[in-house]
Coordinates of C-alpha atoms in Angstrom, one line a residue:
Chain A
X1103 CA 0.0 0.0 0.0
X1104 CA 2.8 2.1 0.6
X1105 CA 3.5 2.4 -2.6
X1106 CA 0.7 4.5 -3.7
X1107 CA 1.0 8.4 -1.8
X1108 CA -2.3 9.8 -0.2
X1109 CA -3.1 12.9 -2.3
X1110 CA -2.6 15.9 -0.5
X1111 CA -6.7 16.1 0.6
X1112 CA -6.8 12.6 2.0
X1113 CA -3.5 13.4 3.9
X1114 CA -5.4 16.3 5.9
X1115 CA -8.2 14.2 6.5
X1116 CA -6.3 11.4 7.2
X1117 CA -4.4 13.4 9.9
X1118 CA -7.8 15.4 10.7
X1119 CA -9.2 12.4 11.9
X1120 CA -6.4 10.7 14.0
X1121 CA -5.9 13.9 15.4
X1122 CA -8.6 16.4 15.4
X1123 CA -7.4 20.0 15.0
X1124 CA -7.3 22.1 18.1
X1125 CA -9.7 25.3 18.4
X1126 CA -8.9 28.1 21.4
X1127 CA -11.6 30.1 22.3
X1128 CA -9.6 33.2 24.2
X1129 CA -11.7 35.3 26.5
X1130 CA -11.0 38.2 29.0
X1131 CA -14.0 36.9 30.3
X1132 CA -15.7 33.5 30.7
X1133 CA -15.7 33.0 27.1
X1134 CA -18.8 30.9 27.7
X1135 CA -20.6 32.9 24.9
X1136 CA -17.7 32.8 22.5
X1137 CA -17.2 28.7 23.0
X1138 CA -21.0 28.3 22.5
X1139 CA -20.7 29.9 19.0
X1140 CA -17.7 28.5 17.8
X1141 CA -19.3 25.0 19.0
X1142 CA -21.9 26.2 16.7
X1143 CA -19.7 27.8 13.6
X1144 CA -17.4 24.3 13.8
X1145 CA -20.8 22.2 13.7
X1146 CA -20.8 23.1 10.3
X1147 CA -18.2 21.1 9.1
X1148 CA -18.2 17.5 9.6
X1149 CA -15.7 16.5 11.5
X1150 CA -14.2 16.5 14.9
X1151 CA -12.3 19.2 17.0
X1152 CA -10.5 19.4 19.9
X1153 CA -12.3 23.1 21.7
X1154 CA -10.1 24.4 24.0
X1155 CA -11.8 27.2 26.5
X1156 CA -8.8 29.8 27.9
X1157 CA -11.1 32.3 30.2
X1158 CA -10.2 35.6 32.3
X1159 CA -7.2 36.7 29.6
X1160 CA -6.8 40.5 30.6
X1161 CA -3.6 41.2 31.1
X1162 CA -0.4 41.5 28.3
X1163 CA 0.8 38.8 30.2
X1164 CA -2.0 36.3 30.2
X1165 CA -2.2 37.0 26.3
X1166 CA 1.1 36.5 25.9
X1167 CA 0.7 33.0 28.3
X1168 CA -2.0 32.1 26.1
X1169 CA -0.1 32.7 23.1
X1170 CA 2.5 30.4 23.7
X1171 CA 0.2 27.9 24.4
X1172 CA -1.7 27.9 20.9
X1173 CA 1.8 27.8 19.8
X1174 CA 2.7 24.7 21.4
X1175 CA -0.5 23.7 20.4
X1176 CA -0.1 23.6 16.7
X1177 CA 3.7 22.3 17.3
X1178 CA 1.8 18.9 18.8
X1179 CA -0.5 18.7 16.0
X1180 CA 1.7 19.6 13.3
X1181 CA -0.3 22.2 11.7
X1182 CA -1.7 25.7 12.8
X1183 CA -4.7 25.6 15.3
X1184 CA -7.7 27.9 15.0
X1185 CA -8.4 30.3 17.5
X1186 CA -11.9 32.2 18.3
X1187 CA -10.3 35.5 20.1
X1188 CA -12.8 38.3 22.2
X1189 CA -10.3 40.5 23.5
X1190 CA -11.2 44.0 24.3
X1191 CA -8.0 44.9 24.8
X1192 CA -6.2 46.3 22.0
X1193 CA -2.4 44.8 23.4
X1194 CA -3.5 41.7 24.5
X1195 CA -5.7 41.3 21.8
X1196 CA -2.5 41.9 18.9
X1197 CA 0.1 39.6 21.3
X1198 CA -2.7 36.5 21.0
X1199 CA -3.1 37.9 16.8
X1200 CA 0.6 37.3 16.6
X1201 CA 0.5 33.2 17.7
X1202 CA 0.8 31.0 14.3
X1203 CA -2.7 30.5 14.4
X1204 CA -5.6 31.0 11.9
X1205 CA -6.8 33.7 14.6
X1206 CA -10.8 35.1 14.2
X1207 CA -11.4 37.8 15.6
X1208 CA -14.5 38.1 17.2
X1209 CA -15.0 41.2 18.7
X1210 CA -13.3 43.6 16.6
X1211 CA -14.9 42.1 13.4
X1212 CA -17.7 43.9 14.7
X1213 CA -17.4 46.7 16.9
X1214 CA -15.7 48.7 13.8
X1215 CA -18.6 48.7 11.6
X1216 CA -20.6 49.6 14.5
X1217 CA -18.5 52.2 15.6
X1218 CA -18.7 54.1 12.3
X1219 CA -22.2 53.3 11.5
X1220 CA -23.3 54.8 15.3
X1221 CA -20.8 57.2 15.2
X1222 CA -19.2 56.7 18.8
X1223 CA -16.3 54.8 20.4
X1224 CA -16.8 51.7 21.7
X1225 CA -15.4 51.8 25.6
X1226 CA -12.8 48.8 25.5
X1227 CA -13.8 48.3 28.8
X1228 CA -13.6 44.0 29.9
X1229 CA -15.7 42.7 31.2
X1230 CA -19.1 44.1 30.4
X1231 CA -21.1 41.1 28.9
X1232 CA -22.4 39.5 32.4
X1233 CA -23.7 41.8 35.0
X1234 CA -22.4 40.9 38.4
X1235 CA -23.9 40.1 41.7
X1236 CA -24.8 44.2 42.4
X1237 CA -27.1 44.6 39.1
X1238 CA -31.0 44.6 39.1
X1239 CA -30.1 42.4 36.1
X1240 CA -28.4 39.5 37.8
X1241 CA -30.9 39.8 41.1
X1242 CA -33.7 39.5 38.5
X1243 CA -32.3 36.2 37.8
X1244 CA -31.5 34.5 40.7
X1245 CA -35.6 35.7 41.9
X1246 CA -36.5 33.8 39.1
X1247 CA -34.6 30.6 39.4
X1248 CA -36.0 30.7 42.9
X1249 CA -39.4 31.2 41.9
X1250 CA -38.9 28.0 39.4
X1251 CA -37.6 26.0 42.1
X1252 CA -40.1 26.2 44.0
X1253 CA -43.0 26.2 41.5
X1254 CA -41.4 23.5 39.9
X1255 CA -44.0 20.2 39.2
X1256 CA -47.2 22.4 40.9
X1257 CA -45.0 22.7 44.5
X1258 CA -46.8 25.2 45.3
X1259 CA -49.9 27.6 44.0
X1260 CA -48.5 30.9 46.6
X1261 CA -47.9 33.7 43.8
X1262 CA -48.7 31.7 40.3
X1263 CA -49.9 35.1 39.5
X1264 CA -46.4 36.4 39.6
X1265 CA -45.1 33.8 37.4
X1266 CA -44.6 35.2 34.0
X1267 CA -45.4 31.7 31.8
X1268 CA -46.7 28.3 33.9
X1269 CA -45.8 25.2 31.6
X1270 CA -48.3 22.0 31.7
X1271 CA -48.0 18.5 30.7
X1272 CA -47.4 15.0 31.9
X1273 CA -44.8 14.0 34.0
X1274 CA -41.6 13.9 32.3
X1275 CA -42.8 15.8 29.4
X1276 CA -39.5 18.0 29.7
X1277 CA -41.5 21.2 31.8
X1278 CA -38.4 21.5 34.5
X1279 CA -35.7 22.1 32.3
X1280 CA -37.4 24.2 30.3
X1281 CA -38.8 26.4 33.3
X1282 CA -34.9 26.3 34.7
X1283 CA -33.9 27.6 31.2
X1284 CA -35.9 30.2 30.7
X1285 CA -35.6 31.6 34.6
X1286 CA -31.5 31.2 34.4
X1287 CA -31.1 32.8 30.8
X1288 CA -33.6 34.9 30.8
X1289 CA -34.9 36.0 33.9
X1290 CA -38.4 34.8 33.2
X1291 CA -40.6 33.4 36.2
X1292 CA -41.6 29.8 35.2
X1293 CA -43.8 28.0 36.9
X1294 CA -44.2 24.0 35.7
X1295 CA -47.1 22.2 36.9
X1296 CA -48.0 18.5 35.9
X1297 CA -51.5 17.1 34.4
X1298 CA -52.1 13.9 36.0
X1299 CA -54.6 10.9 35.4
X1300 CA -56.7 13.0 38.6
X1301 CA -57.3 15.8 36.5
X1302 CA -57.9 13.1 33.4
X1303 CA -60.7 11.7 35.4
X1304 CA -62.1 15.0 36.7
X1305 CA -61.7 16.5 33.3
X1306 CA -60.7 19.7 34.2
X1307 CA -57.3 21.9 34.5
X1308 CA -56.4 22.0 37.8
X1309 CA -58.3 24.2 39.7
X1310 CA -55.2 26.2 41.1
X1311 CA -54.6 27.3 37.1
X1312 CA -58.3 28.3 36.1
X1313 CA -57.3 32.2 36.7
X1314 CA -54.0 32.3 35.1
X1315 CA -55.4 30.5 31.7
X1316 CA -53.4 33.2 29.4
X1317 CA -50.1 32.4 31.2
X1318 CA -50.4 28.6 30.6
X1319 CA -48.4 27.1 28.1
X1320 CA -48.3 23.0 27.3
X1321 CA -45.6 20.3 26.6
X1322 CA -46.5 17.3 25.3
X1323 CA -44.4 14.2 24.1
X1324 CA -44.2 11.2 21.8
X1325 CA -45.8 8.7 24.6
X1326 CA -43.1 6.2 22.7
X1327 CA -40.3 8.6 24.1
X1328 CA -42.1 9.3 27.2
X1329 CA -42.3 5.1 28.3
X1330 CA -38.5 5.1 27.4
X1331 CA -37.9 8.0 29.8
X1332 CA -40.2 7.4 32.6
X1333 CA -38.9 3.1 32.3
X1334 CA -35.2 4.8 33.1
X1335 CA -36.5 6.1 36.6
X1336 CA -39.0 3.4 37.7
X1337 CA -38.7 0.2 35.1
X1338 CA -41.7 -1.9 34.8
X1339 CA -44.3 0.2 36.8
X1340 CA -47.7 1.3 35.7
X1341 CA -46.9 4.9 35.4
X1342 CA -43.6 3.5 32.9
X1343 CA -46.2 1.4 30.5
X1344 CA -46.8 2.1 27.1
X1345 CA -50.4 2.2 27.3
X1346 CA -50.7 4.0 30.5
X1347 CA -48.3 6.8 28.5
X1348 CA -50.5 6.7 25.7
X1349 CA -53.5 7.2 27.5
X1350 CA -51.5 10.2 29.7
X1351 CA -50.3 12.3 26.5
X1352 CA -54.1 11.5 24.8
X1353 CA -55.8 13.0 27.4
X1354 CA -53.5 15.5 28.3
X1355 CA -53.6 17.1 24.5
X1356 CA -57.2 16.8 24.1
X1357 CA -57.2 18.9 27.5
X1358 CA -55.1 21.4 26.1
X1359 CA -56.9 22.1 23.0
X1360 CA -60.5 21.7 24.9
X1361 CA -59.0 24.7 26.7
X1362 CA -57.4 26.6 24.0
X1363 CA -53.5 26.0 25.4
X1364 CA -51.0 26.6 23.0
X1365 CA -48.1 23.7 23.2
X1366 CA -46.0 22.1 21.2
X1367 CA -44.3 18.3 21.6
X1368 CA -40.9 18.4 22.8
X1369 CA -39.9 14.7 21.5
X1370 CA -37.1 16.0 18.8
X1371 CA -36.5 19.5 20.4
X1372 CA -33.6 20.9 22.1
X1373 CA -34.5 23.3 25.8
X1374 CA -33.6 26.1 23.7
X1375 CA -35.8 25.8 21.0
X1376 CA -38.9 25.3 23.5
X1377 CA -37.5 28.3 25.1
X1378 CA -37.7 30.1 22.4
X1379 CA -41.2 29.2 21.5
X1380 CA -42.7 29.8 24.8
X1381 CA -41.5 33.1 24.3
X1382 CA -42.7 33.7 21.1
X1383 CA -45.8 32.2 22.2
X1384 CA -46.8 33.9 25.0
X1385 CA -45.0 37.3 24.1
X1386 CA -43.4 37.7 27.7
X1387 CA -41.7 41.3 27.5
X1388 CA -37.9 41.6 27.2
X1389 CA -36.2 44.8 28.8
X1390 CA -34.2 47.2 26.5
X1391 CA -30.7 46.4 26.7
Chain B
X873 CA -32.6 77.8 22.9
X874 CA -34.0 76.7 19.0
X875 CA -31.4 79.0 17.8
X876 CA -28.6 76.9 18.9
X877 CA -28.8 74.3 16.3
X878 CA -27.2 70.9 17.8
X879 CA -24.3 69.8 16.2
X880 CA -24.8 66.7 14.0
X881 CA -23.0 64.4 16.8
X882 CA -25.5 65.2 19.5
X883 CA -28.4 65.3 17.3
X884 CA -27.5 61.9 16.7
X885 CA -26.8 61.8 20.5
X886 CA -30.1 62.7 21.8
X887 CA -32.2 60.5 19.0
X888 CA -30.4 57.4 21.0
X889 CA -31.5 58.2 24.1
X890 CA -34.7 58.8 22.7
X891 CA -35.3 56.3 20.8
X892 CA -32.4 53.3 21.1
X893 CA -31.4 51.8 17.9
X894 CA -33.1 48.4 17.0
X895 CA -30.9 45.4 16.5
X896 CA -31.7 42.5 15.0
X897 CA -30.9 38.9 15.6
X898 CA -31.7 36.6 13.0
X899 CA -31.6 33.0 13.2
X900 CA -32.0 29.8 11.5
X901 CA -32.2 28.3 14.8
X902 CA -33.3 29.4 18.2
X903 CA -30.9 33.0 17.7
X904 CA -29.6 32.1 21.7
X905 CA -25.9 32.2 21.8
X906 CA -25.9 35.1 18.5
X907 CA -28.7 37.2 20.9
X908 CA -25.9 36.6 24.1
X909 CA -22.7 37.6 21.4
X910 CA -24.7 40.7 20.0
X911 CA -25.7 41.8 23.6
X912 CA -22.2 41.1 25.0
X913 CA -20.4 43.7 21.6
X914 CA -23.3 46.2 22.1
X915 CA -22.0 46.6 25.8
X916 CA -19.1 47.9 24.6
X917 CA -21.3 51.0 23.8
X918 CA -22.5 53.4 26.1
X919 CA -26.0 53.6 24.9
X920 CA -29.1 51.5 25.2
X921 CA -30.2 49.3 22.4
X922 CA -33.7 47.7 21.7
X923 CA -32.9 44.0 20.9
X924 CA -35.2 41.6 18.7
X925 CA -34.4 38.1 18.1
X926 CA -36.1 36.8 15.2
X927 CA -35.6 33.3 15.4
X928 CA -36.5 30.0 13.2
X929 CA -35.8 32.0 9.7
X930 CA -35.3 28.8 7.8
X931 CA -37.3 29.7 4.6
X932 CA -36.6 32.1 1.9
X933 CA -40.7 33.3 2.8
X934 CA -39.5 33.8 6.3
X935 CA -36.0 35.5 5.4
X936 CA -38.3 37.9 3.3
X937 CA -40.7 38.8 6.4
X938 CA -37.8 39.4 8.7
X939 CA -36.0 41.9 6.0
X940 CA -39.7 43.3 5.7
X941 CA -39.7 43.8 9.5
X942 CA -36.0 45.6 9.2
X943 CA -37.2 47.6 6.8
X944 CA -40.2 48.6 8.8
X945 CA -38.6 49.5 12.0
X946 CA -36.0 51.4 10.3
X947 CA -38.6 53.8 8.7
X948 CA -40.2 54.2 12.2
X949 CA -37.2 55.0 14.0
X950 CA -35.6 57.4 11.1
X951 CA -32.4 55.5 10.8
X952 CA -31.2 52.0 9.3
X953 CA -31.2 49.0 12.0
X954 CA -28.5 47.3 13.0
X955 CA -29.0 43.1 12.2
X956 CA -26.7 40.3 13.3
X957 CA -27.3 37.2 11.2
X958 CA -26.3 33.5 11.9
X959 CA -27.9 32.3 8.6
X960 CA -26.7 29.2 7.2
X961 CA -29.1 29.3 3.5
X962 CA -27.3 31.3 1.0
X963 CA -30.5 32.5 -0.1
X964 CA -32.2 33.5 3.2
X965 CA -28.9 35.3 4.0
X966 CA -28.7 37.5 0.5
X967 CA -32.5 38.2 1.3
X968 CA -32.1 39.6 4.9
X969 CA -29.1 41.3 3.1
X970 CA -30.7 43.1 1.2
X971 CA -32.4 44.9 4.1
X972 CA -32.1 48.7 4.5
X973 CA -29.3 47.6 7.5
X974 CA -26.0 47.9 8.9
X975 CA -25.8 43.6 8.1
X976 CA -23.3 42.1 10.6
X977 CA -23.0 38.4 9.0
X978 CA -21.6 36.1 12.1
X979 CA -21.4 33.4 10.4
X980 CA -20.1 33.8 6.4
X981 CA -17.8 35.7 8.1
X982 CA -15.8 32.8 9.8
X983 CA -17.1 30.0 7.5
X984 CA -15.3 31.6 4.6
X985 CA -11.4 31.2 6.5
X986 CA -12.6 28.1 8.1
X987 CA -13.2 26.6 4.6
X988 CA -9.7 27.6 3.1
X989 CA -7.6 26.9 6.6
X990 CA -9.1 23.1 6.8
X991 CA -9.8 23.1 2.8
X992 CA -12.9 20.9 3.5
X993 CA -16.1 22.6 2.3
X994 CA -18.4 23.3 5.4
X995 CA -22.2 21.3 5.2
X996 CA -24.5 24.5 5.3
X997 CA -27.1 22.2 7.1
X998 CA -29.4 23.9 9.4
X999 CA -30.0 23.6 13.2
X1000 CA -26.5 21.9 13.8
X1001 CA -25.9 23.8 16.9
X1002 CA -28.3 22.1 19.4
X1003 CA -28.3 19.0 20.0
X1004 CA -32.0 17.6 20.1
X1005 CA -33.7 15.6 22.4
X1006 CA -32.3 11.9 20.4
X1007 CA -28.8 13.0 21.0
X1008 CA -26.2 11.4 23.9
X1009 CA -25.3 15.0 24.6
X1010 CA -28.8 16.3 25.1
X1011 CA -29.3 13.1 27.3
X1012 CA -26.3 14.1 29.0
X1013 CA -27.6 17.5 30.2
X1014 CA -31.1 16.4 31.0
X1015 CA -29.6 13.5 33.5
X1016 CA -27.1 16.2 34.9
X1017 CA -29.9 18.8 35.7
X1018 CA -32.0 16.0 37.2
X1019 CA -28.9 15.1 39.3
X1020 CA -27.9 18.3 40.6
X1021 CA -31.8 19.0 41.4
X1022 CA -31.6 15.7 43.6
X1023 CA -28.6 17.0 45.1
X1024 CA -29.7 20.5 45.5
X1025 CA -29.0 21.3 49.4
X1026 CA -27.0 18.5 50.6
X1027 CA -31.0 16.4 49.9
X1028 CA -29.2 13.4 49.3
X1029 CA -26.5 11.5 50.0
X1030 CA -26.9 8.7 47.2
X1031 CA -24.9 8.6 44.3
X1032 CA -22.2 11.3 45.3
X1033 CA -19.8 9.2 44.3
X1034 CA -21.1 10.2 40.7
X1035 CA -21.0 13.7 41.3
X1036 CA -18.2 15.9 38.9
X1037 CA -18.1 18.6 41.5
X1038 CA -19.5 19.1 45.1
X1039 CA -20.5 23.2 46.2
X1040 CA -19.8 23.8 49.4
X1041 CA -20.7 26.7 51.8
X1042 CA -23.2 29.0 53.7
X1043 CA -26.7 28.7 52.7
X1044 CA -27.3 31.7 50.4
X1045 CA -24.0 31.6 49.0
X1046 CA -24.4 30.9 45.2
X1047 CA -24.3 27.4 45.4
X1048 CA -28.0 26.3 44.0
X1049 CA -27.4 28.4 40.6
X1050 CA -23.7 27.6 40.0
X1051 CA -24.9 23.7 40.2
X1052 CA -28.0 24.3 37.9
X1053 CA -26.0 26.1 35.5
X1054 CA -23.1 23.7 35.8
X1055 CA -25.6 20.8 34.6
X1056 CA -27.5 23.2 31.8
X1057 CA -24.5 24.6 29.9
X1058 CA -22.2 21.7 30.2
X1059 CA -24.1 18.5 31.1
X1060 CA -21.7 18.5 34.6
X1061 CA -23.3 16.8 37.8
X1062 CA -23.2 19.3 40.0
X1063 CA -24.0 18.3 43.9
X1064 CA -23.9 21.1 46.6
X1065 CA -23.7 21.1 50.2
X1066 CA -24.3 23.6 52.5
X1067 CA -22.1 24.5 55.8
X1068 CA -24.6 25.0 58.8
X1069 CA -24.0 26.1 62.2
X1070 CA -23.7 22.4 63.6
X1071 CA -20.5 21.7 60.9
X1072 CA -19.3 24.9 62.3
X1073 CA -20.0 23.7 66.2
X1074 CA -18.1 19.7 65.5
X1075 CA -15.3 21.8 63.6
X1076 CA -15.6 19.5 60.6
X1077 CA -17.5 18.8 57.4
X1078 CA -20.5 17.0 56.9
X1079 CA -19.4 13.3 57.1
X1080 CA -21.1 12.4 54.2
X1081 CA -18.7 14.6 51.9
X1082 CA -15.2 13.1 53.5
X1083 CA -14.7 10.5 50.9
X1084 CA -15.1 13.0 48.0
X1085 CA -12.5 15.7 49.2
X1086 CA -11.3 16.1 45.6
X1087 CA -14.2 17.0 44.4
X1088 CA -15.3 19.4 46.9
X1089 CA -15.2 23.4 45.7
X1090 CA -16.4 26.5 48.3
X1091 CA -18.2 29.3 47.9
X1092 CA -18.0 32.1 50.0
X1093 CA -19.5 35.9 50.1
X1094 CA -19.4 38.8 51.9
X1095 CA -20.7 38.7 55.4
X1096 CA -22.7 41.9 54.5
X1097 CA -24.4 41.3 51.1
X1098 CA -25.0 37.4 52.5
X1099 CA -27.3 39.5 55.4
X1100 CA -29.0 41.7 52.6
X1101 CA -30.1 38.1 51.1
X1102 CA -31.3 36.3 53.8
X1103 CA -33.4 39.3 55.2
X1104 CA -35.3 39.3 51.7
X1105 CA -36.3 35.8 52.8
X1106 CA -36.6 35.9 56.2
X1107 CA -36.7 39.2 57.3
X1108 CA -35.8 39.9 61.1
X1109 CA -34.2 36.4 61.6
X1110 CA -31.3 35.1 63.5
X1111 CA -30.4 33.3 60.5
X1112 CA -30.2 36.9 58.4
X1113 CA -28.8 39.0 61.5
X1114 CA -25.1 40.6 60.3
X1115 CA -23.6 39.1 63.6
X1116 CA -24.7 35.4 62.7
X1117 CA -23.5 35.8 59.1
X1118 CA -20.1 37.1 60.0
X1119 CA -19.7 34.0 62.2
X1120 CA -20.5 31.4 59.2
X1121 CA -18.7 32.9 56.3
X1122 CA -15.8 33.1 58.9
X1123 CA -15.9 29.5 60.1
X1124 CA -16.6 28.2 56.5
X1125 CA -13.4 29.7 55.3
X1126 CA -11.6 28.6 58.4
X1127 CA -13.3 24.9 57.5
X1128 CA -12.4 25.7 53.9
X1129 CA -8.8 26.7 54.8
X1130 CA -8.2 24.1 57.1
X1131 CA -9.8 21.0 54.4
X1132 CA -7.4 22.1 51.7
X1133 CA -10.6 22.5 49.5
X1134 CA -10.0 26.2 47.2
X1135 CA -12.8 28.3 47.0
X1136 CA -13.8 31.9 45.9
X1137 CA -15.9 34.7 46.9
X1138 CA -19.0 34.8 45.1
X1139 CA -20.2 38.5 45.9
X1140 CA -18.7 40.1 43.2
X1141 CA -18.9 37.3 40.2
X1142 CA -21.9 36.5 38.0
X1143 CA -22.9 32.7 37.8
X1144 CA -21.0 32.5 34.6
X1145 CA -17.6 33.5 35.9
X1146 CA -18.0 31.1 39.1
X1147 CA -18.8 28.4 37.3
X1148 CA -15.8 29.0 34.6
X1149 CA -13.5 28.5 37.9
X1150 CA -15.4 26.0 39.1
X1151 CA -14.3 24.1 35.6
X1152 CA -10.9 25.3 35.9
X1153 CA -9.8 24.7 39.4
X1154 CA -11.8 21.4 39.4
X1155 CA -10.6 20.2 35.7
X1156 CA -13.3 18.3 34.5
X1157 CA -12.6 16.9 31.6
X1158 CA -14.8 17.9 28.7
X1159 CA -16.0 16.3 25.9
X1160 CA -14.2 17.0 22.2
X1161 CA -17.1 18.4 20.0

């Protein structure tokens, strides 16, 4: 086999795939932001990296650090890494620019045309994407991850009429991580509260969500999925079955549309797409940034 | 005064602050982490912005409507908007485009070099950024938000062994978020623990957490602001008084100190920035994308 060279193409996948290149996301901050989108810019090409996170970057020094790392970096691997940069500072940001790297510059790309096009200066200040613990901003958020803590699976009926959304469904329908989402990233008061064969029976809402009908907002499931789920915490009970989940997610729907709820089924969505809809859905006002 | 005519500059000035300049994020997808980028470069201006996420544009029809919308909003305010896109269509993106806009394209704009550095083609395929409810990723998170929920508070002592990290320290500290954002963003089992006057009294740690001293990390706060939080829940209280509080913080970080177990001061970080030390100092090791 030897005897006939890998083209140049193959050789890079070849090596691509017994070594996947190495990406640095470099932050003066968390970076979280900046490693969520490069996650999502490197999705598009099918194949694997290695993501490397390098947070709290705001000095020369910890640039210069971190640029001897994405050097040694591509030394390892034999060919240049890639590197996602969202430096504010102008220094650090040209000591990390001068690593052998394919460096993309994600802040700068952007604040230039937005400088000229609103004519003012952008203040090169770090730090200024997450609000700390002194901001009505970040108090606004930990209120609502307590409120969906303890609203979460109909806890408790004190306050619904604070909560900004109140998500219904079965059990396991996927209404606490959604009402953790949306409180964490957005601030927004979910309560969760579950439709059970009682309320099937009665045929009625619960009674403790008759007032807040507008607020209400449903998730349903593939009853499929939902056995698979619910057999992974209690294997082989009722509540696990197939046709008791059948019957569940049957009833459950025909309640919501008796009723006029919106929902949606989560089966082959991700927390942030639900997110997304309940917002859209029930057109929960965001604050001017 | 109205024969002072403002200079250009402020004119432009005082039409931001009375009306903020609408920005645009539009999305194939749910427009999350481009809404958090765009939010995170706007700080860098001293101005208020109104921000609109238009998400699930994943139609020529719907590219159309949101350029319609851009259009629209620029007329009413008297000046072009400002639009971030994350469009993955070639057609969608010419359309939006083609808006009356200042068009910031986030993700041509590092496709493009991508492409030529790793000379593959990238796929174009929409909705590659979040994982969906079939994946072992999304699995992943749902099982590490159900754990740190059933470890939320020191509730349970099962299964710590399969914890990735372990909060410690006074109630009110951070530690429920940090855990809950811990399992959201990065599918990490996050237990926590809290430090109570009778640890304090036996001078050591809760027994249950001795076998898992490498996983243990503390939060702490300042005795002040920790007083300020526990009188918005229990107003009055022993357990909110300034004297109390000053005695917990100070014998958790002595406990702390004296365990060998590092830990930071949460008063003046934002949930984000804990948890990126909590990664750091802890070194979990995450997945390659």
């Amino acid at each position: 086999m030897q005897n006939y060279p890998l083209g140049a193409r193959s050789a890079a996948l070849l090596r691509q795939t017994i070594m996947p290149p190495t990406v640095f996301v470099v932050s003066d901050g968390t970076g979280i932001t900046a490693e969520t989108f490069a996650h999502s810019i490197l999705s598009q090409f099918n194949m694997k990296f290695k993501l490397l996170r390098v947070p709290f970057v705001d000095s020369p020094d910890k640039a210069y650090e971190a640029a001897q790392r994405i050097n040694a970096a591509g030394e390892t691997q034999g060919s240049r890494p890639i590197v996602f940069t969202t430096l504010v500072d102008s220094v650090s940001n040209s000591i990390v620019k001068g690593a052998n790297a394919l460096v993309l510059d994600m802040f700068q790309t952007f604040v230039e045309p937005l400088e000229i096009e609103l004519n003012i200066k952008s203040s090169h200040e770090i730090g200024r994407g997450h609000k700390d613990a002194d901001s009505d901003e970040y108090r606004g958020r930990i209120a609502a991850i307590n409120y969906s803590l303890e609203h979460d699976d109909g806890q408790s009926n004190r306050n619904l009429a604070d909560a900004d959304v109140i998500l219904v469904g079965v059990s396991r329908s996927g209404k606490t991580p959604t009402s953790l989402y949306l409180a964490m990233q957005y601030g927004v008061k979910a309560a969760n509260y579950p439709l059970i064969p009682d309320d099937f029976e009665r045929g009625k809402l619960p009674s403790g969500l008759a007032p807040f009908r507008d607020k209400l907002f449903g998730l349903s499931i593939d009853p499929q999925r939902l056995s698979q789920i619910r057999n992974e915490r209690r294997p082989g009970s009722k509540y696990a079955a197939i046709e008791n989940c059948r019957y569940e997610v049957n009833e459950a729907e025909q309640m919501m549309r008796r009723n006029g709820i919106k929902w949606l089924s989560s089966t082959h969505k991700s927390i942030e797409e639900i997110a997304t809809t309940v917002l859209q859905e029930i057109k929960i006002e965001r604050a001017t940034y």
